[in-house]
Amino acid sequence: MAQVLNARTAATGHPVINANTIAALNLGLPSEPKSANARLAAPKTLAGLHGHHPKHNGLLAALPAADYERLLPHLEFVEMPFGTTICSAGEQMQYVYFLTGSIVSLLYETADGASSETAVIGYEGVVGADVFMGGGASLHRAFVKSAGYGFRIKASILTQEFARGGALQQLLLRFTQALFTQMAHTVACNRHHTIVQQLCRWLLLSIDRLQSDQISMTQDLIANMLGVRRESVTEAARKLQDEGLIHYSRGHITVVDRVGLENHICECYAGIKKVYEGLLKTNN
């Protein structure tokens, strides 16, 4: 199994911009320290957040203004380095993460150390459904497979906001249903479809969330995600490259012909995409 930096986010020292700064950004005002002894941060602009904003997350962007403004003071901007384990299976998450420019993989791991990816989450969603669904400890390991950024909120606060009902609760429930649908399709795909089809599904789900045609990922890690042998991934990637659909070199994959890739896959990708597009629509 691939070794990763097991950096628990609650104690990592991820660069964090606090709630006062986030609120000040939204209002266009300079941020202020909470106390006379607090070190005043340099003036923050959206560029200071690497171009990211809470509304770059699909769920936060879909919230009505009043709900969004209520959450805003509690959001913290965080960097999410590749390889970070946000939460291990069996642990309680202290924060919930609204992603903007990263991808988190949910991995199910067996007692003997084998693992496979059950779902991926990007800017369209949130990591931490176990928190607001009342399930307690996480069933998966949440692993950052593509470095980027996001906004976190304390689990206790989001749980309170979820209990209020309304638009936030409905969005989170819709997203969770979409996530469960992705998991079901992934299980069926891994059981019944070829390695080439599985790799195509994995590539398309990844680039959709990156909004880019390029992925940085080794074949060893892809094999771990799919729960297959590395040699199988190598053979499948070579086939796709020979057909001119992708270009692979030194851990970097570029999708050259997306349409060709879509024509190559099983029905699982289309099923997942349709559900996400439908369930995450709002009428606000």
Tab-separated table of C-alpha atoms in Angstrom:
chain	number	residue	atom	x	y	z
A	1	MET	CA	0.000	0.000	0.000
A	2	ALA	CA	1.316	3.447	-0.826
A	3	GLN	CA	2.822	5.348	2.090
A	4	VAL	CA	1.314	8.753	2.753
A	5	LEU	CA	1.924	11.612	5.110
A	6	ASN	CA	-0.466	10.853	7.948
A	7	ALA	CA	-1.125	14.460	8.880
A	8	ARG	CA	-4.282	14.743	10.981
A	9	THR	CA	-5.704	18.063	9.939
A	10	ALA	CA	-6.945	18.970	13.407
A	11	ALA	CA	-3.316	19.069	14.469
A	12	THR	CA	-1.388	19.489	11.270
A	13	GLY	CA	-0.352	23.057	11.039
A	14	HIS	CA	-1.970	23.396	7.619
A	15	PRO	CA	-1.731	27.078	6.703
A	16	VAL	CA	-5.055	28.470	7.920
A	17	ILE	CA	-6.575	31.893	7.360
A	18	ASN	CA	-8.991	32.530	10.191
A	19	ALA	CA	-12.668	33.407	10.159
A	20	ASN	CA	-12.086	37.140	10.656
A	21	THR	CA	-10.001	37.258	7.496
A	22	ILE	CA	-12.566	35.294	5.491
A	23	ALA	CA	-15.353	37.604	6.630
A	24	ALA	CA	-13.234	40.665	5.879
A	25	LEU	CA	-12.558	39.368	2.386
A	26	ASN	CA	-16.249	39.012	1.771
A	27	LEU	CA	-16.891	42.570	2.956
A	28	GLY	CA	-13.848	44.084	1.311
A	29	LEU	CA	-12.510	45.288	4.666
A	30	PRO	CA	-9.079	44.914	6.305
A	31	SER	CA	-8.875	42.032	8.775
A	32	GLU	CA	-8.392	42.734	12.474
A	33	PRO	CA	-6.750	40.648	15.214
A	34	LYS	CA	-8.921	39.193	17.929
A	35	SER	CA	-6.789	40.666	20.714
A	36	ALA	CA	-4.066	43.241	21.262
A	37	ASN	CA	-1.522	40.431	21.476
A	38	ALA	CA	-2.616	38.757	18.260
A	39	ARG	CA	-0.266	39.198	15.322
A	40	LEU	CA	-1.898	41.205	12.574
A	41	ALA	CA	-1.821	39.279	9.331
A	42	ALA	CA	-0.721	40.999	6.159
A	43	PRO	CA	-3.615	42.541	4.218
A	44	LYS	CA	-5.515	39.688	2.583
A	45	THR	CA	-6.994	39.703	-0.886
A	46	LEU	CA	-8.441	36.898	-2.937
A	47	ALA	CA	-5.011	36.513	-4.482
A	48	GLY	CA	-3.766	35.808	-0.942
A	49	LEU	CA	-6.042	32.776	-0.960
A	50	HIS	CA	-4.360	31.519	-4.123
A	51	GLY	CA	-7.379	32.706	-6.074
A	52	HIS	CA	-9.806	30.644	-3.999
A	53	HIS	CA	-13.057	31.774	-2.435
A	54	PRO	CA	-15.692	29.851	-0.436
A	55	LYS	CA	-18.128	30.113	-3.342
A	56	HIS	CA	-15.721	28.156	-5.534
A	57	ASN	CA	-17.230	25.202	-3.696
A	58	GLY	CA	-20.451	24.089	-5.382
A	59	LEU	CA	-22.434	23.524	-2.193
A	60	LEU	CA	-21.504	26.857	-0.629
A	61	ALA	CA	-22.207	28.651	-3.914
A	62	ALA	CA	-25.683	27.102	-4.060
A	63	LEU	CA	-26.702	28.343	-0.602
A	64	PRO	CA	-29.136	31.236	-0.261
A	65	ALA	CA	-27.400	34.445	0.837
A	66	ALA	CA	-28.648	34.308	4.436
A	67	ASP	CA	-27.405	30.738	4.976
A	68	TYR	CA	-24.075	31.506	3.346
A	69	GLU	CA	-23.525	34.623	5.477
A	70	ARG	CA	-24.261	32.618	8.623
A	71	LEU	CA	-21.590	30.036	7.765
A	72	LEU	CA	-18.983	32.488	6.516
A	73	PRO	CA	-17.504	33.614	9.875
A	74	HIS	CA	-16.864	29.965	10.785
A	75	LEU	CA	-14.964	29.013	7.613
A	76	GLU	CA	-11.190	28.647	7.635
A	77	PHE	CA	-9.097	28.515	4.472
A	78	VAL	CA	-6.677	25.567	4.458
A	79	GLU	CA	-4.011	24.145	2.207
A	80	MET	CA	-4.436	20.435	1.523
A	81	PRO	CA	-1.095	18.845	0.561
A	82	PHE	CA	-0.976	15.657	-1.460
A	83	GLY	CA	-0.847	12.559	0.732
A	84	THR	CA	-2.557	14.104	3.746
A	85	THR	CA	-4.890	11.785	5.611
A	86	ILE	CA	-7.705	14.020	6.815
A	87	CYS	CA	-9.321	11.250	8.817
A	88	SER	CA	-8.708	7.537	9.267
A	89	ALA	CA	-11.427	4.920	9.459
A	90	GLY	CA	-12.840	4.648	12.956
A	91	GLU	CA	-11.956	8.230	13.899
A	92	GLN	CA	-14.245	11.144	14.655
A	93	MET	CA	-13.764	14.086	12.312
A	94	GLN	CA	-13.210	17.378	14.098
A	95	TYR	CA	-13.735	19.419	10.931
A	96	VAL	CA	-15.809	19.158	7.783
A	97	TYR	CA	-14.140	20.262	4.533
A	98	PHE	CA	-15.684	22.159	1.633
A	99	LEU	CA	-13.169	21.614	-1.171
A	100	THR	CA	-12.313	24.220	-3.806
A	101	GLY	CA	-9.148	23.091	-5.593
A	102	SER	CA	-8.276	19.620	-4.326
A	103	ILE	CA	-9.548	16.057	-4.617
A	104	VAL	CA	-10.100	13.765	-1.652
A	105	SER	CA	-10.370	10.031	-2.112
A	106	LEU	CA	-12.449	7.887	0.248
A	107	LEU	CA	-10.628	4.599	0.741
A	108	TYR	CA	-11.922	1.399	2.278
A	109	GLU	CA	-9.118	-0.631	3.822
A	110	THR	CA	-9.171	-4.299	4.794
A	111	ALA	CA	-7.546	-5.811	7.872
A	112	ASP	CA	-4.625	-7.104	5.799
A	113	GLY	CA	-3.809	-3.635	4.455
A	114	ALA	CA	-5.429	-3.825	1.024
A	115	SER	CA	-7.405	-0.789	-0.065
A	116	SER	CA	-9.691	0.472	-2.795
A	117	GLU	CA	-11.302	3.790	-3.579
A	118	THR	CA	-15.051	3.974	-3.023
A	119	ALA	CA	-15.609	7.615	-4.027
A	120	VAL	CA	-13.888	10.878	-4.942
A	121	ILE	CA	-14.863	14.355	-3.771
A	122	GLY	CA	-13.826	17.663	-5.284
A	123	TYR	CA	-15.092	21.216	-5.558
A	124	GLU	CA	-18.661	19.940	-5.950
A	125	GLY	CA	-18.860	18.601	-2.434
A	126	VAL	CA	-17.881	18.212	1.176
A	127	VAL	CA	-15.744	15.731	3.109
A	128	GLY	CA	-17.341	14.631	6.374
A	129	ALA	CA	-20.831	13.302	5.635
A	130	ASP	CA	-20.517	11.003	8.659
A	131	VAL	CA	-20.606	14.098	10.881
A	132	PHE	CA	-23.966	15.521	9.856
A	133	MET	CA	-25.562	12.165	9.064
A	134	GLY	CA	-25.087	11.106	12.673
A	135	GLY	CA	-23.057	8.024	11.855
A	136	GLY	CA	-20.306	8.775	14.333
A	137	ALA	CA	-16.864	7.504	13.390
A	138	SER	CA	-15.739	7.634	9.769
A	139	LEU	CA	-16.094	4.441	7.753
A	140	HIS	CA	-13.323	5.437	5.337
A	141	ARG	CA	-9.880	6.929	5.219
A	142	ALA	CA	-10.128	10.353	3.630
A	143	PHE	CA	-6.945	10.893	1.643
A	144	VAL	CA	-5.882	13.958	-0.385
A	145	LYS	CA	-5.002	12.492	-3.791
A	146	SER	CA	-4.684	15.836	-5.579
A	147	ALA	CA	-3.171	18.750	-3.681
A	148	GLY	CA	-5.097	21.990	-3.443
A	149	TYR	CA	-7.206	24.052	-1.095
A	150	GLY	CA	-10.486	24.127	0.748
A	151	PHE	CA	-12.456	25.702	3.570
A	152	ARG	CA	-13.043	23.847	6.802
A	153	ILE	CA	-15.630	24.334	9.523
A	154	LYS	CA	-15.806	22.758	12.964
A	155	ALA	CA	-17.907	19.604	12.944
A	156	SER	CA	-19.894	20.781	15.959
A	157	ILE	CA	-20.902	24.005	14.203
A	158	LEU	CA	-21.943	22.300	10.971
A	159	THR	CA	-23.971	19.770	12.955
A	160	GLN	CA	-25.880	22.628	14.598
A	161	GLU	CA	-26.461	24.307	11.254
A	162	PHE	CA	-27.635	21.025	9.721
A	163	ALA	CA	-30.162	20.607	12.547
A	164	ARG	CA	-31.728	23.967	11.630
A	165	GLY	CA	-33.090	22.407	8.452
A	166	GLY	CA	-33.631	24.532	5.378
A	167	ALA	CA	-31.438	24.897	2.308
A	168	LEU	CA	-28.155	23.756	3.888
A	169	GLN	CA	-29.676	20.550	5.170
A	170	GLN	CA	-31.291	19.817	1.812
A	171	LEU	CA	-28.061	20.425	-0.094
A	172	LEU	CA	-26.043	18.219	2.227
A	173	LEU	CA	-28.630	15.436	1.992
A	174	ARG	CA	-28.656	15.687	-1.806
A	175	PHE	CA	-24.887	15.539	-1.908
A	176	THR	CA	-24.839	12.518	0.409
A	177	GLN	CA	-27.306	10.717	-1.847
A	178	ALA	CA	-25.093	11.503	-4.830
A	179	LEU	CA	-22.067	10.226	-2.894
A	180	PHE	CA	-23.842	6.959	-2.077
A	181	THR	CA	-24.776	6.604	-5.747
A	182	GLN	CA	-21.127	7.076	-6.733
A	183	MET	CA	-20.108	4.398	-4.236
A	184	ALA	CA	-22.676	1.943	-5.614
A	185	HIS	CA	-21.545	2.498	-9.211
A	186	THR	CA	-17.897	2.170	-8.172
A	187	VAL	CA	-18.505	-1.172	-6.467
A	188	ALA	CA	-20.414	-2.505	-9.493
A	189	CYS	CA	-17.807	-1.180	-11.939
A	190	ASN	CA	-14.906	-2.709	-10.015
A	191	ARG	CA	-16.707	-6.052	-9.945
A	192	HIS	CA	-18.106	-6.339	-13.451
A	193	HIS	CA	-16.139	-4.110	-15.841
A	194	THR	CA	-12.680	-4.306	-17.370
A	195	ILE	CA	-9.604	-2.563	-15.981
A	196	VAL	CA	-9.605	-0.279	-19.022
A	197	GLN	CA	-13.188	0.778	-18.309
A	198	GLN	CA	-12.419	1.275	-14.619
A	199	LEU	CA	-9.399	3.431	-15.463
A	200	CYS	CA	-11.465	5.539	-17.887
A	201	ARG	CA	-14.111	6.111	-15.206
A	202	TRP	CA	-11.439	7.023	-12.678
A	203	LEU	CA	-9.730	9.456	-15.051
A	204	LEU	CA	-12.946	11.237	-16.020
A	205	LEU	CA	-14.182	11.578	-12.445
A	206	SER	CA	-10.806	13.011	-11.487
A	207	ILE	CA	-10.466	15.577	-14.275
A	208	ASP	CA	-14.065	16.690	-13.776
A	209	ARG	CA	-13.174	17.667	-10.221
A	210	LEU	CA	-9.871	19.236	-11.157
A	211	GLN	CA	-11.414	21.143	-14.079
A	212	SER	CA	-8.219	20.266	-15.918
A	213	ASP	CA	-7.071	17.690	-18.455
A	214	GLN	CA	-3.974	16.786	-16.412
A	215	ILE	CA	-3.550	14.524	-13.389
A	216	SER	CA	-0.390	13.887	-11.378
A	217	MET	CA	-0.583	10.311	-10.171
A	218	THR	CA	1.715	7.293	-10.236
A	219	GLN	CA	0.523	3.970	-11.569
A	220	ASP	CA	1.211	2.403	-8.154
A	221	LEU	CA	-1.219	4.818	-6.520
A	222	ILE	CA	-3.841	4.361	-9.235
A	223	ALA	CA	-3.577	0.603	-8.687
A	224	ASN	CA	-4.164	1.102	-4.967
A	225	MET	CA	-7.183	3.295	-5.687
A	226	LEU	CA	-8.715	0.723	-8.029
A	227	GLY	CA	-7.713	-2.227	-5.869
A	228	VAL	CA	-5.895	-3.985	-8.722
A	229	ARG	CA	-2.334	-5.000	-9.615
A	230	ARG	CA	0.034	-2.315	-10.904
A	231	GLU	CA	0.728	-4.385	-14.002
A	232	SER	CA	-2.981	-4.243	-14.880
A	233	VAL	CA	-2.968	-0.441	-14.682
A	234	THR	CA	0.214	-0.273	-16.791
A	235	GLU	CA	-1.361	-2.412	-19.485
A	236	ALA	CA	-4.623	-0.420	-19.465
A	237	ALA	CA	-2.791	2.939	-19.580
A	238	ARG	CA	-0.630	1.721	-22.460
A	239	LYS	CA	-3.735	0.700	-24.403
A	240	LEU	CA	-5.342	4.126	-23.909
A	241	GLN	CA	-2.104	5.854	-24.884
A	242	ASP	CA	-1.673	3.712	-28.000
A	243	GLU	CA	-5.181	4.743	-29.055
A	244	GLY	CA	-4.267	8.408	-28.611
A	245	LEU	CA	-6.696	9.001	-25.747
A	246	ILE	CA	-4.161	9.874	-23.049
A	247	HIS	CA	-0.488	10.721	-22.699
A	248	TYR	CA	1.359	9.281	-19.701
A	249	SER	CA	4.868	10.255	-18.615
A	250	ARG	CA	6.635	10.204	-15.252
A	251	GLY	CA	3.530	10.216	-13.095
A	252	HIS	CA	1.667	12.782	-15.196
A	253	ILE	CA	-1.431	11.824	-17.177
A	254	THR	CA	-2.930	14.133	-19.788
A	255	VAL	CA	-6.318	13.370	-21.301
A	256	VAL	CA	-5.765	14.093	-24.994
A	257	ASP	CA	-9.133	12.967	-26.355
A	258	ARG	CA	-11.917	13.287	-23.805
A	259	VAL	CA	-14.665	12.361	-26.267
A	260	GLY	CA	-12.772	9.244	-27.240
A	261	LEU	CA	-12.339	8.367	-23.572
A	262	GLU	CA	-16.074	8.827	-22.943
A	263	ASN	CA	-16.845	6.545	-25.873
A	264	HIS	CA	-14.552	3.941	-24.351
A	265	ILE	CA	-16.166	3.663	-20.931
A	266	CYS	CA	-18.955	1.653	-19.356
A	267	GLU	CA	-22.262	3.179	-18.257
A	268	CYS	CA	-21.012	3.880	-14.724
A	269	TYR	CA	-19.463	7.280	-15.425
A	270	ALA	CA	-22.582	8.600	-17.174
A	271	GLY	CA	-24.753	7.317	-14.319
A	272	ILE	CA	-22.625	9.062	-11.690
A	273	LYS	CA	-22.440	12.316	-13.665
A	274	LYS	CA	-26.197	12.443	-14.230
A	275	VAL	CA	-26.971	11.945	-10.551
A	276	TYR	CA	-24.570	14.702	-9.463
A	277	GLU	CA	-25.938	17.148	-12.001
A	278	GLY	CA	-29.519	16.458	-10.920
A	279	LEU	CA	-29.200	16.208	-7.164
A	280	LEU	CA	-27.060	19.274	-6.654
A	281	LYS	CA	-29.365	21.652	-8.498
A	282	THR	CA	-31.171	24.208	-6.347
A	283	ASN	CA	-33.915	26.686	-6.995
A	284	ASN	CA	-32.647	29.555	-4.851
